[in-house]
Structures are given as C-alpha cells and as structure tokens.
mmCIF file of C-alpha atoms in Angstrom:
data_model
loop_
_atom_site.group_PDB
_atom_site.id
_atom_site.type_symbol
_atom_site.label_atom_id
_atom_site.label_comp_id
_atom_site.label_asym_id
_atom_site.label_seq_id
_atom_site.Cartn_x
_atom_site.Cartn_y
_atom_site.Cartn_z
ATOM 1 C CA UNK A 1129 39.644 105.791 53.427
ATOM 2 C CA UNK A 1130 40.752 102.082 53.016
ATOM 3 C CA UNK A 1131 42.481 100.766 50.189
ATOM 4 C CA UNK A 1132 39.914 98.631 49.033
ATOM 5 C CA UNK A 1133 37.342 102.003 48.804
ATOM 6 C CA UNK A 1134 40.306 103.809 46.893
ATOM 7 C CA UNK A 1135 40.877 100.674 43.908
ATOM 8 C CA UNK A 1136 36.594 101.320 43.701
ATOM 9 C CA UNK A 1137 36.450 103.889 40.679
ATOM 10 C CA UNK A 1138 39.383 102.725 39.261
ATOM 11 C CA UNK A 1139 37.741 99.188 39.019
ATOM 12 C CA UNK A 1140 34.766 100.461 37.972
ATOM 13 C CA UNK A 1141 36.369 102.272 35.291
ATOM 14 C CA UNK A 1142 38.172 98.919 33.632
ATOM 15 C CA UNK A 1143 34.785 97.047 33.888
ATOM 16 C CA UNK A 1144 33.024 99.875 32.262
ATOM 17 C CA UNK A 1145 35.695 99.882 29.221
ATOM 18 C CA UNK A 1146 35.383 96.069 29.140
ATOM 19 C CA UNK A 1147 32.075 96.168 28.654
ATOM 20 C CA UNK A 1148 31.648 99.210 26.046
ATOM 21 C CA UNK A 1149 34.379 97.116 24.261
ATOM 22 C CA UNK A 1150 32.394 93.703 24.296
ATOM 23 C CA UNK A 1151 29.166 95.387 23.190
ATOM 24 C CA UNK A 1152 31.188 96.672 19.950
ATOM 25 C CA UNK A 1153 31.866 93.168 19.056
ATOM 26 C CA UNK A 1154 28.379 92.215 19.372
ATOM 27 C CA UNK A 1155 27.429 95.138 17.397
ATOM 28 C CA UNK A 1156 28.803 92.916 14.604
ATOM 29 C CA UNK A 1157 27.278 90.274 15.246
ATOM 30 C CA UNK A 1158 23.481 91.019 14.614
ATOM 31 C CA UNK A 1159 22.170 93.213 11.596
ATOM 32 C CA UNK A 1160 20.690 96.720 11.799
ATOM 33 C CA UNK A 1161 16.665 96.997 12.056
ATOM 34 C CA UNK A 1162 14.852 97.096 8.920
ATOM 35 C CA UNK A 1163 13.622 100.175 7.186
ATOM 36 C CA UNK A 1164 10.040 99.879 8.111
ATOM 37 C CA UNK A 1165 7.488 100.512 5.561
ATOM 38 C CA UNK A 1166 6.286 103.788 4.688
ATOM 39 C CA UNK A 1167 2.631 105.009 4.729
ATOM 40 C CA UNK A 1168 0.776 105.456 1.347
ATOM 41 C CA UNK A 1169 0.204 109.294 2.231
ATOM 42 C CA UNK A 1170 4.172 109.637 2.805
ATOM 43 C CA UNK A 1171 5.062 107.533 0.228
ATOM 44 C CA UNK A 1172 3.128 109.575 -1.970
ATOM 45 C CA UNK A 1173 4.459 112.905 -0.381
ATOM 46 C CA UNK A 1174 8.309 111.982 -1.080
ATOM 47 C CA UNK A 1175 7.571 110.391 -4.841
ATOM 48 C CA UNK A 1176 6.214 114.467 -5.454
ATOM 49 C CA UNK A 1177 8.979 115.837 -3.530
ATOM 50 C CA UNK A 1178 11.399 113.533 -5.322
ATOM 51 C CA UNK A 1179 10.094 114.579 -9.040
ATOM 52 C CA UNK A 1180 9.975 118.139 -8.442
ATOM 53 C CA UNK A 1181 13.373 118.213 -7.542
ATOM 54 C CA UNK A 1182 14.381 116.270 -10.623
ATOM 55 C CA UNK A 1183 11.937 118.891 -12.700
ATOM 56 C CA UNK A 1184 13.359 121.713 -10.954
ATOM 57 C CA UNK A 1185 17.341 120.956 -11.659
ATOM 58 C CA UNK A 1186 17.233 120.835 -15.284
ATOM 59 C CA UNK A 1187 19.905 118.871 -16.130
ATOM 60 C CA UNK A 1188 19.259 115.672 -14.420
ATOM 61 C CA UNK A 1189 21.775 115.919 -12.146
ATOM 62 C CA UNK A 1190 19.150 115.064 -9.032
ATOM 63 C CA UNK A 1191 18.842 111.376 -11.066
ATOM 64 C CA UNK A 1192 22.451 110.660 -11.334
ATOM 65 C CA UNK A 1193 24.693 109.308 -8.787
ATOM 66 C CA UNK A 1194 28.361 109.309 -9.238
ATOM 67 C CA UNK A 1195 30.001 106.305 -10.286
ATOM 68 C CA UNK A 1196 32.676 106.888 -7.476
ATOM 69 C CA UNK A 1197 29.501 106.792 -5.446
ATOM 70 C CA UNK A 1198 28.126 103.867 -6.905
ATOM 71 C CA UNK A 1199 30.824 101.568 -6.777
ATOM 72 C CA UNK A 1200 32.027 102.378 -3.178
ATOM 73 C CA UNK A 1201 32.357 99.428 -1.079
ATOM 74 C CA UNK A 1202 30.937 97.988 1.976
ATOM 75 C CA UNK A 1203 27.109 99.403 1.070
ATOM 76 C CA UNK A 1204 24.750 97.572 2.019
ATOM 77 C CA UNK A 1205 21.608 97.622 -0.551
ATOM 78 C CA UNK A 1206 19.519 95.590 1.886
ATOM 79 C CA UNK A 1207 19.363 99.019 4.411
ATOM 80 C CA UNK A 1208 18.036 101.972 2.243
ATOM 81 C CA UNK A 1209 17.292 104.833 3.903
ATOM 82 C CA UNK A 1210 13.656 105.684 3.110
ATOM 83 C CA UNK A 1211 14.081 108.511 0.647
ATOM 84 C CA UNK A 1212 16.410 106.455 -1.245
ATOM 85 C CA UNK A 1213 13.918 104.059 -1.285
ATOM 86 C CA UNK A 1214 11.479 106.268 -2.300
ATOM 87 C CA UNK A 1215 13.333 107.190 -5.288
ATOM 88 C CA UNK A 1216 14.333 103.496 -5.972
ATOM 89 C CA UNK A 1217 10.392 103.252 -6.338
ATOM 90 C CA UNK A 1218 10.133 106.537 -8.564
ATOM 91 C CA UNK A 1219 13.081 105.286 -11.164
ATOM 92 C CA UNK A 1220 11.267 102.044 -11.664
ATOM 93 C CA UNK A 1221 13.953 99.758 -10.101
ATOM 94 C CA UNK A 1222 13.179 97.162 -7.711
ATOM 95 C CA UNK A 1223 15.444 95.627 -5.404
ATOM 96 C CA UNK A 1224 15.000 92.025 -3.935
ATOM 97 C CA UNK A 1225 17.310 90.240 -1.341
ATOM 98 C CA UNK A 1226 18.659 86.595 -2.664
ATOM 99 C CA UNK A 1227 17.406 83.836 -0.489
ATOM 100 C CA UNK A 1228 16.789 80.515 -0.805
ATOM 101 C CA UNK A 1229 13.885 78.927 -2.569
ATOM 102 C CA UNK A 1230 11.323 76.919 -1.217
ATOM 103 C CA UNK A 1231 13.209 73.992 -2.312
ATOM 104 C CA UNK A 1232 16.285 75.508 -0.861
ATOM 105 C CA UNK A 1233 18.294 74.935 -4.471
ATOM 106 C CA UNK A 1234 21.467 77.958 -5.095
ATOM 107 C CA UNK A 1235 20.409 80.457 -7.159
ATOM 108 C CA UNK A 1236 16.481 80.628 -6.605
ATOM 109 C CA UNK A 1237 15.121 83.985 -5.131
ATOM 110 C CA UNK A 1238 12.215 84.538 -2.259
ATOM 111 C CA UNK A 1239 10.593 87.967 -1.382
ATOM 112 C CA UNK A 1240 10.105 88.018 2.199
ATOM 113 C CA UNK A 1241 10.236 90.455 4.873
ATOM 114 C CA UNK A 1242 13.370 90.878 6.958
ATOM 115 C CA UNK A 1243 12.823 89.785 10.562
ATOM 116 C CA UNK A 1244 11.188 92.641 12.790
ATOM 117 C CA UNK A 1245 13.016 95.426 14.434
ATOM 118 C CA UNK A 1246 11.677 94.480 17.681
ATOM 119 C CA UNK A 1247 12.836 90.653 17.200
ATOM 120 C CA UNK A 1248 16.050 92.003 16.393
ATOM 121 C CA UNK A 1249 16.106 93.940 19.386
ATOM 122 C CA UNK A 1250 15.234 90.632 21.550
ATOM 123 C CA UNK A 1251 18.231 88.784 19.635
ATOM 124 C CA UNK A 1252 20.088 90.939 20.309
ATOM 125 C CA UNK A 1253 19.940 91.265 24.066
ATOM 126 C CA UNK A 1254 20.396 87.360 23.545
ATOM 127 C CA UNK A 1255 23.400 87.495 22.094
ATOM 128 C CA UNK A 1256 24.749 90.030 24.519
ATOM 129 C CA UNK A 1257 23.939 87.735 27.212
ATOM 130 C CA UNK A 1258 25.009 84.509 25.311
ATOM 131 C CA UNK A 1259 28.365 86.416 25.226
ATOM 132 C CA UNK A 1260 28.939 87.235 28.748
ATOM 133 C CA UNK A 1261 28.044 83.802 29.750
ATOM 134 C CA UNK A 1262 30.368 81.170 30.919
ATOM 135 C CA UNK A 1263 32.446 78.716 29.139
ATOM 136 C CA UNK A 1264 31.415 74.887 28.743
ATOM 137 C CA UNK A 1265 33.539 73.185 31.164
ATOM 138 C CA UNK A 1266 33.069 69.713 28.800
ATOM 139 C CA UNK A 1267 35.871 68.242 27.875
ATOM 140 C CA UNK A 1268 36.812 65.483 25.574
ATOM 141 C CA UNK A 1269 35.667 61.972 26.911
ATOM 142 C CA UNK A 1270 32.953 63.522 28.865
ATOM 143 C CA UNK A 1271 29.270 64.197 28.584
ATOM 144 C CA UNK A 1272 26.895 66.896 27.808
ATOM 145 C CA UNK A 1273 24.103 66.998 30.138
ATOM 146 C CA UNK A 1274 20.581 68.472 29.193
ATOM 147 C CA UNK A 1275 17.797 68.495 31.275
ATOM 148 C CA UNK A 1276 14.621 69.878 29.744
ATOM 149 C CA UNK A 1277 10.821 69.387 30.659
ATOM 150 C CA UNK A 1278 8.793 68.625 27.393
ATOM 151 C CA UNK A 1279 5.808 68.078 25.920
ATOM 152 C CA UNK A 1280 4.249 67.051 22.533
ATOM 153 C CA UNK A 1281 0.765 66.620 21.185
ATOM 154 C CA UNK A 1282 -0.385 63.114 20.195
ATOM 155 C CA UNK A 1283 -3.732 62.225 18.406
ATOM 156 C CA UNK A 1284 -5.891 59.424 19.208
ATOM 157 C CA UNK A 1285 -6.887 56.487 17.192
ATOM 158 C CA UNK A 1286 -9.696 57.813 15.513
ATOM 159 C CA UNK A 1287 -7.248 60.683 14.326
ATOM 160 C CA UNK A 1288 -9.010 63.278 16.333
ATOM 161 C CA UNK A 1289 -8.033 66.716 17.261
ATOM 162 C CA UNK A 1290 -4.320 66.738 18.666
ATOM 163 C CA UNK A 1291 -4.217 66.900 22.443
ATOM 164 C CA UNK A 1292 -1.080 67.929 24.934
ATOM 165 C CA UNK A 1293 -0.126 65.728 27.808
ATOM 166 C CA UNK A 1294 1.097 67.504 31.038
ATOM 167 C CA UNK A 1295 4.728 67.729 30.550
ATOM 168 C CA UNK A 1296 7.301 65.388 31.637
ATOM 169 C CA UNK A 1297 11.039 65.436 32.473
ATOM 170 C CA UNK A 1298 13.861 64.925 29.708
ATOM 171 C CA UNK A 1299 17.516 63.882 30.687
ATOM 172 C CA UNK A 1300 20.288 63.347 28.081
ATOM 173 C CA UNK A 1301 23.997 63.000 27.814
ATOM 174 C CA UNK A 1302 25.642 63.215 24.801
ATOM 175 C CA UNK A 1303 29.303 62.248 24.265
ATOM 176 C CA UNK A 1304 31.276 65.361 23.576
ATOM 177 C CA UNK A 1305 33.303 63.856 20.420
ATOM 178 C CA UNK A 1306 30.094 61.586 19.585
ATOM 179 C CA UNK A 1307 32.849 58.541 20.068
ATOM 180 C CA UNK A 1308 30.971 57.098 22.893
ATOM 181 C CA UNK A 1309 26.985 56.119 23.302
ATOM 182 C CA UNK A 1310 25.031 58.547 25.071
ATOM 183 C CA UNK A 1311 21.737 58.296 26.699
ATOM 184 C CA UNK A 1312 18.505 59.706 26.658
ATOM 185 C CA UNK A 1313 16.260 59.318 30.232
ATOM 186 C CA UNK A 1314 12.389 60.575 29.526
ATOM 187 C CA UNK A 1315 9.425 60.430 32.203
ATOM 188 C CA UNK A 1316 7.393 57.010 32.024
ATOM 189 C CA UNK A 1317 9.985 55.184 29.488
ATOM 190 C CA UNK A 1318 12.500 53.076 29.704
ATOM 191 C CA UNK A 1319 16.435 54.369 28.760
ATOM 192 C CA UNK A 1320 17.037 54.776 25.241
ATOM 193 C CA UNK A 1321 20.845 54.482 24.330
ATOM 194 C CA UNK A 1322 21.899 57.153 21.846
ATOM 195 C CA UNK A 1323 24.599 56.662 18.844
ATOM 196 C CA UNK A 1324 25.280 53.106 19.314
ATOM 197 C CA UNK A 1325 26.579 51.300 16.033
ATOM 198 C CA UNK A 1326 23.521 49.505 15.094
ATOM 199 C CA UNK A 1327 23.904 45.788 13.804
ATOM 200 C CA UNK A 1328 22.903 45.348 10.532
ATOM 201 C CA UNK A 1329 23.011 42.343 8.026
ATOM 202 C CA UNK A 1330 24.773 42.581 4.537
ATOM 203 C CA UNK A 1331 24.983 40.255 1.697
ATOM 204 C CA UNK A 1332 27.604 39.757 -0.590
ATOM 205 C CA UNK A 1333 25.603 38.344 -3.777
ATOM 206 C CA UNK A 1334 22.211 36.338 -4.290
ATOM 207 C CA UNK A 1335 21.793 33.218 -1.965
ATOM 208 C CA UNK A 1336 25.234 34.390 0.313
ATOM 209 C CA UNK A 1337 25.233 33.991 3.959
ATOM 210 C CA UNK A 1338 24.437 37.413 5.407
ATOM 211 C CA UNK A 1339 27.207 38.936 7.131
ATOM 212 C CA UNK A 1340 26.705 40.970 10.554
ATOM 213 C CA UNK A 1341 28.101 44.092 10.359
ATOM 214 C CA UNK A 1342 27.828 48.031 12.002
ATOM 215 C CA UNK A 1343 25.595 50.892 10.152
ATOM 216 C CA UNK A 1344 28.750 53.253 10.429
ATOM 217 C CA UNK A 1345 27.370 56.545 12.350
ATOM 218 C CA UNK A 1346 26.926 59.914 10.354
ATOM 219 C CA UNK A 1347 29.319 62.474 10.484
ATOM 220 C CA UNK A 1348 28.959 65.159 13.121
ATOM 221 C CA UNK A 1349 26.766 68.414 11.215
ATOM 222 C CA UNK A 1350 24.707 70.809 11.951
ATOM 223 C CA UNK A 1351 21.697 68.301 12.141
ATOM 224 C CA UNK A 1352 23.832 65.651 13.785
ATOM 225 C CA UNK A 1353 26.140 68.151 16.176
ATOM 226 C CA UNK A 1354 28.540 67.135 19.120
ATOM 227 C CA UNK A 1355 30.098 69.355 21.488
ATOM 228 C CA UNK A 1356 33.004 69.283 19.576
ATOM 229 C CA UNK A 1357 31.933 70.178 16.142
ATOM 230 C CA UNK A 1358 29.265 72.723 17.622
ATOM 231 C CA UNK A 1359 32.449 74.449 19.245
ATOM 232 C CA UNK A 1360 33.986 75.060 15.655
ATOM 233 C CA UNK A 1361 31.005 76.462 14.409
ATOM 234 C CA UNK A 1362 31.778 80.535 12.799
ATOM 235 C CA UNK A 1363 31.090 82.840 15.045
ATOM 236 C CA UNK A 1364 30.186 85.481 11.941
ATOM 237 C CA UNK A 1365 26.615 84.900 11.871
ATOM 238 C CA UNK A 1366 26.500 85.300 8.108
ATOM 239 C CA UNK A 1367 28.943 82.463 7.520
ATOM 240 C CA UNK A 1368 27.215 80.617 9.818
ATOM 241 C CA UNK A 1369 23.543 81.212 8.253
ATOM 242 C CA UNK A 1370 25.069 80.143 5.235
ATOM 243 C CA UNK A 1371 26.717 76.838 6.440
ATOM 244 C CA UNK A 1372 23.232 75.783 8.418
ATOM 245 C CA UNK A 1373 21.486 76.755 4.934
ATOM 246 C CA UNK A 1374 24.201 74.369 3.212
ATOM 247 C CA UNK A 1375 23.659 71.433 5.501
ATOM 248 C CA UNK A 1376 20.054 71.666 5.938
ATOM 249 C CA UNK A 1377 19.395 71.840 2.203
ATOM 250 C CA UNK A 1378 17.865 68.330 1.855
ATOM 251 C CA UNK A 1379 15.108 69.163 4.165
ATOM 252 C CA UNK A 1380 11.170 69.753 3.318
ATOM 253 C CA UNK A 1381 9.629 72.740 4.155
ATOM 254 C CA UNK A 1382 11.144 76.778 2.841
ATOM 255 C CA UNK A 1383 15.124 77.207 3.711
ATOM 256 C CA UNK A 1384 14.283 79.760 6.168
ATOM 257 C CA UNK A 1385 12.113 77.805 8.032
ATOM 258 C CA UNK A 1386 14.731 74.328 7.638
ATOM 259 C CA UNK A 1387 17.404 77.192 8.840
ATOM 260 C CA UNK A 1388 15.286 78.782 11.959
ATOM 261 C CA UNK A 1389 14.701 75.133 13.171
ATOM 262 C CA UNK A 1390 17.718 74.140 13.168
ATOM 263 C CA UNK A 1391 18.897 76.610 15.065
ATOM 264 C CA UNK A 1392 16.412 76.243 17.705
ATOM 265 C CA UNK A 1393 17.187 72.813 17.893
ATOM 266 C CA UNK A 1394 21.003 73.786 18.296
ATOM 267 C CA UNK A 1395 20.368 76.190 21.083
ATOM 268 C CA UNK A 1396 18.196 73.851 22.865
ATOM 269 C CA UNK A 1397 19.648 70.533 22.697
ATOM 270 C CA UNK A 1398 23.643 71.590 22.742
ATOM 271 C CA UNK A 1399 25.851 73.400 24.848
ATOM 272 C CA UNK A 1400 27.380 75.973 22.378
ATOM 273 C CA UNK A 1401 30.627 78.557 23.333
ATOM 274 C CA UNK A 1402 29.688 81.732 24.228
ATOM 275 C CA UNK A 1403 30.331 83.047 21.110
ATOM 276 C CA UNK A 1404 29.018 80.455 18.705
ATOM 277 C CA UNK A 1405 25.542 81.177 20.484
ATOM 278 C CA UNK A 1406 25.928 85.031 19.894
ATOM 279 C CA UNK A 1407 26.582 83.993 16.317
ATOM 280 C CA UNK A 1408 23.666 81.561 16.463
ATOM 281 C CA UNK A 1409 21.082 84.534 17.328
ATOM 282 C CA UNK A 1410 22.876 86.822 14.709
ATOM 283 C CA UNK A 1411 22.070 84.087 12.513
ATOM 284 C CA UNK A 1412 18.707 83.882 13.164
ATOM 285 C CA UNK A 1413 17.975 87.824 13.235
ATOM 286 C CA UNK A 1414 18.868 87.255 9.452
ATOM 287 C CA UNK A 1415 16.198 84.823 8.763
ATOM 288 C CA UNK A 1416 13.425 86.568 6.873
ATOM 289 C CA UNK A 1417 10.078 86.545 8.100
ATOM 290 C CA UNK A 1418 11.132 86.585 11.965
ATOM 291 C CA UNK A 1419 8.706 88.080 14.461
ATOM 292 C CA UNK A 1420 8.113 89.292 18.017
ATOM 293 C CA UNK A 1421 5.562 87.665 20.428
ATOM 294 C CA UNK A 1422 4.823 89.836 23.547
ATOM 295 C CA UNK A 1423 4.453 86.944 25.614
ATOM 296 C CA UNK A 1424 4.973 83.003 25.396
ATOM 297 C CA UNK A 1425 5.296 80.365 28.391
ATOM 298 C CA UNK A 1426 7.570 77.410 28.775
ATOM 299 C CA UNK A 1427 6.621 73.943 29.641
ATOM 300 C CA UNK A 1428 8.285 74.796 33.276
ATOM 301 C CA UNK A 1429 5.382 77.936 33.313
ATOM 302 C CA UNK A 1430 7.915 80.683 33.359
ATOM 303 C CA UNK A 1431 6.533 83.640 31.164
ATOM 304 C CA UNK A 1432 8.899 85.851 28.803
ATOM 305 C CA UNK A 1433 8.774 87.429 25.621
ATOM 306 C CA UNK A 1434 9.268 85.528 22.163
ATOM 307 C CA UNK A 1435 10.760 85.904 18.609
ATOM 308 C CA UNK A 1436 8.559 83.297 16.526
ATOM 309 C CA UNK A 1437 8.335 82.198 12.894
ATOM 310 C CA UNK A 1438 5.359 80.809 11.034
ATOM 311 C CA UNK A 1439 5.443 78.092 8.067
ATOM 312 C CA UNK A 1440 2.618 76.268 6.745
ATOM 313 C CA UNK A 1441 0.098 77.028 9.649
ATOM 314 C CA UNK A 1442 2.489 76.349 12.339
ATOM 315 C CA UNK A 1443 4.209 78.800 14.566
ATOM 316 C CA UNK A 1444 7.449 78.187 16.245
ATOM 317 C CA UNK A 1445 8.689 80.155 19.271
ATOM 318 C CA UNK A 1446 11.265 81.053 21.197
ATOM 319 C CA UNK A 1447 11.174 82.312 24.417
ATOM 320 C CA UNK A 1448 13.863 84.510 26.547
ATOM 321 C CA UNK A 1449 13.761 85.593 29.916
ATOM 322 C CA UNK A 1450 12.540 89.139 29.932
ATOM 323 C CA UNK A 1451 15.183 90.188 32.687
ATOM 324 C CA UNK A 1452 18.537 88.125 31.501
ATOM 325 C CA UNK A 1453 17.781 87.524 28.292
ATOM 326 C CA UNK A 1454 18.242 83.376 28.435
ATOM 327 C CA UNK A 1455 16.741 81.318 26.495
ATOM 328 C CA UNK A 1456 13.969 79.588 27.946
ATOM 329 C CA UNK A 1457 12.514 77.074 26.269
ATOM 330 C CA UNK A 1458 10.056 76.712 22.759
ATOM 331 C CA UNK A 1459 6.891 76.125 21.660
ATOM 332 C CA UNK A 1460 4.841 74.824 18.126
ATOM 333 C CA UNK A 1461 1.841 76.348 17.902
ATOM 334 C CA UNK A 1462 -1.190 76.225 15.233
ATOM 335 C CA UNK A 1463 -2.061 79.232 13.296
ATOM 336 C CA UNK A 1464 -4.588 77.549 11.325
ATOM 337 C CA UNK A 1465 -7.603 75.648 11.935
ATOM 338 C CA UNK A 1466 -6.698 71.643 10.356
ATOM 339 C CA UNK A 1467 -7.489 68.325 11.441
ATOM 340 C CA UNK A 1468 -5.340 68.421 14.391
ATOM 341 C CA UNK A 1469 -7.132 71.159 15.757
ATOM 342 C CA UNK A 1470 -7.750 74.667 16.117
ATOM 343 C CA UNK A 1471 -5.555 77.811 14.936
ATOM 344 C CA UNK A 1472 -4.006 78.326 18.323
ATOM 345 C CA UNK A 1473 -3.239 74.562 19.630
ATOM 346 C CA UNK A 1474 -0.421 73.945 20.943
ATOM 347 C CA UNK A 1475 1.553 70.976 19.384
ATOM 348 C CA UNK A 1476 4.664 70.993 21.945
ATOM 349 C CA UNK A 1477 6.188 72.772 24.584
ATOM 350 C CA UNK A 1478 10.057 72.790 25.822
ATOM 351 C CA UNK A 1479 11.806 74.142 28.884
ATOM 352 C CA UNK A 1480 15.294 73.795 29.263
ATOM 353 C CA UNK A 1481 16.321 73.437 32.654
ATOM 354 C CA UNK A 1482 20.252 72.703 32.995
ATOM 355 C CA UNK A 1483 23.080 72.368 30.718
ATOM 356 C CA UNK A 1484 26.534 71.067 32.264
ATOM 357 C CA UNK A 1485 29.110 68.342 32.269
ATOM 358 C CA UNK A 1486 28.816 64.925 33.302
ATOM 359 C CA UNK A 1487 31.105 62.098 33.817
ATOM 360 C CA UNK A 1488 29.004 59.209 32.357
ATOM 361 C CA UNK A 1489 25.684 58.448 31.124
ATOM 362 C CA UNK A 1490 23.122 58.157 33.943
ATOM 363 C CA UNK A 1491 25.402 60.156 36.353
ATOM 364 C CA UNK A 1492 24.371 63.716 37.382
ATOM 365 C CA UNK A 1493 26.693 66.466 37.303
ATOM 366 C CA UNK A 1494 28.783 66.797 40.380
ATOM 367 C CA UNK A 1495 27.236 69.889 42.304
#
C-alpha cells in the first residue's frame, strides 16, 4: 500500500469533521420551518383533548405553567409546537409576530405567514453553498465585474399590453470603494458611466451668478452598496434583516416586500463574502410571506427551482440551481390580470452569468 492510499481515511475523516462543523454554523444562520397549520378535524380533536384534561385535573393545574417555566430564556414564541398552539387557541390568547407596517414605520404590526418550509429548505441549501464558496479576490482600487443577460418589458405608445424583448447582454464594473466611476456596457446602447460627480449649478441669492459645482455622491447603503460596505454587512441574518428594514424604510410598497427586493438586488448585482450571502438568504427565509416555485427559468434558459414573493399583483422570483444550489438569476412576473397584461406576463427576466475582478472599466477579467 502507498503512502498516499494510507493518508486516504485519515483525510477523509478531517474533511468529514470540517464539514459537520460548517453545517452547525449554518444551522444558525436560517430559522426552523414553520408549524404548519392544523386541519379543522384535528384542531377540533386536540381543543377536546385539551379541555378534558383541564376538566379531569381538578385543580387547574393542566392551565398553569410555572413561572420558572415562563420566564426561561431563549424561547422562541414564534415556533409553538402544535398542541401548545392548540391550547394557545383554547385559553383565548392570540399571538402575532411584530413586523413592519405597510408603511414600514417602528412599532406598527402585520399578520402574515412565515415563509414556507419548503422555501426555507431551498435557502437553506443556498446558504450552505454560499458558504463553501470562494472568497472575492477584489481588492481596493479595483473593479467588480458583473455580467448578466437581462430583459424587461416595455409598453408601446398607445399604452398597450406590456411585451418582453429577447434578452440582451449586461456588463458592469463597479469600483470596489465607490471612489472611482464605474461603467455599465448593455446590448444596443452606448456606455453609460456610473457614479460620476454630476455638475450642477448653485446660486448664492436672487440675481447671483450661478456657480458650477459637484452633486456630492450618496453614501454607500444597502440601496447604494460597494464591495466594500457590502463586505461589512452582519453575517447574523436577524441583524441584518433588521438593518436592510432600517435603510429601506423610505421606500413604497409593504417592508417585506422593500426588504425581499433589496436583497435580490444585493445578491444579483454585488459580489458579497461568503458569509454575508449565507446571512443574506437567512435574511430572506425570515421575510414573511416567502414561497416555493417548483420551477422558474432564467433569461440564459437554464431551469431550477424558485423561492418567490408576491406584492400587489406582481411576483418576484428567485431561482437556484437545483444541483449546486447557485443562484441563477430572477424574474417579475404578473399574478393579476391589469393593463399591462395578463396574470402570468412576464415583466423581466435576469441571468447572472459571471462575477469577478477587473482591473478597469471596459477591461475583462484576466482568465
């Protein structure tokens, strides 16, 4: 036997414990399934079951729970096992999850139902993968290069029905501190140059000489990310939810839909550390209302499976490889009938092809 054959099990054995200790981490990282909803017939069954007991003790003692019991930390009231639930429903009490309003203001409240089990699943594997995936090799005075293929519905000028062109190519770099211009390169177009200081014109009082100046550029967010600020992102997904809620606030639309755009537009337009894009899919498995689609296709044609959420008759997806888990690419697609067509239009259609480094706007990575 050679020596190489003999180091096998041992080798095996390291990479095994490496990986049973990276999926505990992820564990962390994404919440557990939802309870899901019982049947009227067993609902019924365990209200009985519940009340008899409480008839049947006498003193009430199948009612209480202990105040040592009560006050334990680290419970989480969001995961009720169902008979708990079922006696949370006898009692009388109700218990809602805080979320954001419509209008995204603090202290509001919205009842909605916690994202799937299977779209937690699919998250999951995404953050597992997200995890194991290499660094970002940018580094500071270099690019970020995206290549996608894209596609978005226009209506004519008689404000007809919306239609989708084929799809066409999409090339940006993006400085990795934001301190330089970058560039965006679409199909058909001419170059667009991205965060230049534009020239604006101010005046100091009525009938002054206007004064050229720069419109000073916004500070890097969440909705205005570099490479450098998306690296310092939290990589707990519930800090993270809440700073995307925080700086998405101003937006229209319901916080969890402001909140699940966002971070599509984060995992498709920047090139995030391994972990903040774990933590950017725990995030998202947090966002009520989250669903699973069986099957979706990117604007490239490649076919996977989808977690998708619906606001004011439009559906947003996301679609993974079914194999490795990647993220493919997105789509915006009608769920109900309006003027720009028919419940099942779709309004656009993304496929990211490549994310890496790049020396300069305009050049392509090396390799």
């Amino acid at each position: 036997m050679n020596a190489s054959a003999s180091r096998t099990p041992h080798h095996d054995r390291g990479r095994a414990d490496a990986d049973a200790l990276l999926r505990a981490e992820l564990a962390e990282l994404l919440p557990p399934p939802p309870v899901p909803e019982l049947a009227p017939e067993r609902d019924r069954d365990l209200r009985h079951s519940v009340l008899r007991t409480a008839l049947a003790s006498g003193d009430g003692a199948g009612g209480r729970v202990s105040r040592e019991r009560r006050a334990r930390p680290g419970v989480r009231l969001g995961w009720i096992v169902a008979p708990v639930a079922a006696c949370a429903v006898v009692t009388g009490v109700a218990v809602l999850a805080p979320q954001n309003g419509p209008t995204g203001s603090p202290g509001r409240f919205s009842v909605g139902r916690p994202a799937t089990p299977e779209a937690v699943r699919v998250l999951s594997g995404a953050a597992l993968a997200a995890a194991a995936a290499p660094a970002p090799d940018a580094r500071p005075g270099g690019y970020v290069y995206v290549r996608s293929l894209v596609a978005h519905a226009g209506r004519d000028a008689a404000d007809g029905p919306a239609a989708l062109p084929p799809a066409h190519q999409r090339e940006v770099w993006l400085s990795v501190d934001g301190s330089r211009p970058g560039l965006l390169r679409e199909t058909g177009t001419a170059d667009t140059e991205l965060g230049a200081e534009l020239p604006v014109y101010e005046l100091d009082g009525p009938g002054a000489t206007p004064r050229k100046t720069t419109l000073a550029a916004a500070a890097p967010s969440v909705t205005n990310p570099t490479h450098t600020y998306v690296a310092t992102l939290p990589t707990d997904p519930d800090a993270l939810l809440r700073l995307i809620r925080d700086q998405t606030r101003a937006g229209e639309g319901d916080a969890d839909q402001r909140a699940f755009t966002a971070i599509g537009t984060l995992l498709a337009e920047t090139w995030a550390p391994p972990k903040v894009t774990a933590a950017l899919y725990g995030a998202a498995a947090r966002i009520p209302g989250v669903t699973l689609l069986p099957s979706a296709k990117d604007a490239a044609g490649r076919e996977g499976v989808a977690v998708a959420r619906t606001a004011h008759g439009e559906q947003t997806q996301w679609i993974f490889d079914r194999t490795t888990s990647a993220f493919l690419g997105e789509r915006t697609v009608l769920t109900e009938t309006t003027s720009a067509g028919r419940a099942g239009t779709v309004l656009g259609v993304s496929a990211v092809l490549a994310k890496a480094s790049a020396p300069a706007p305009g050049e392509l990575p090396k390799g």
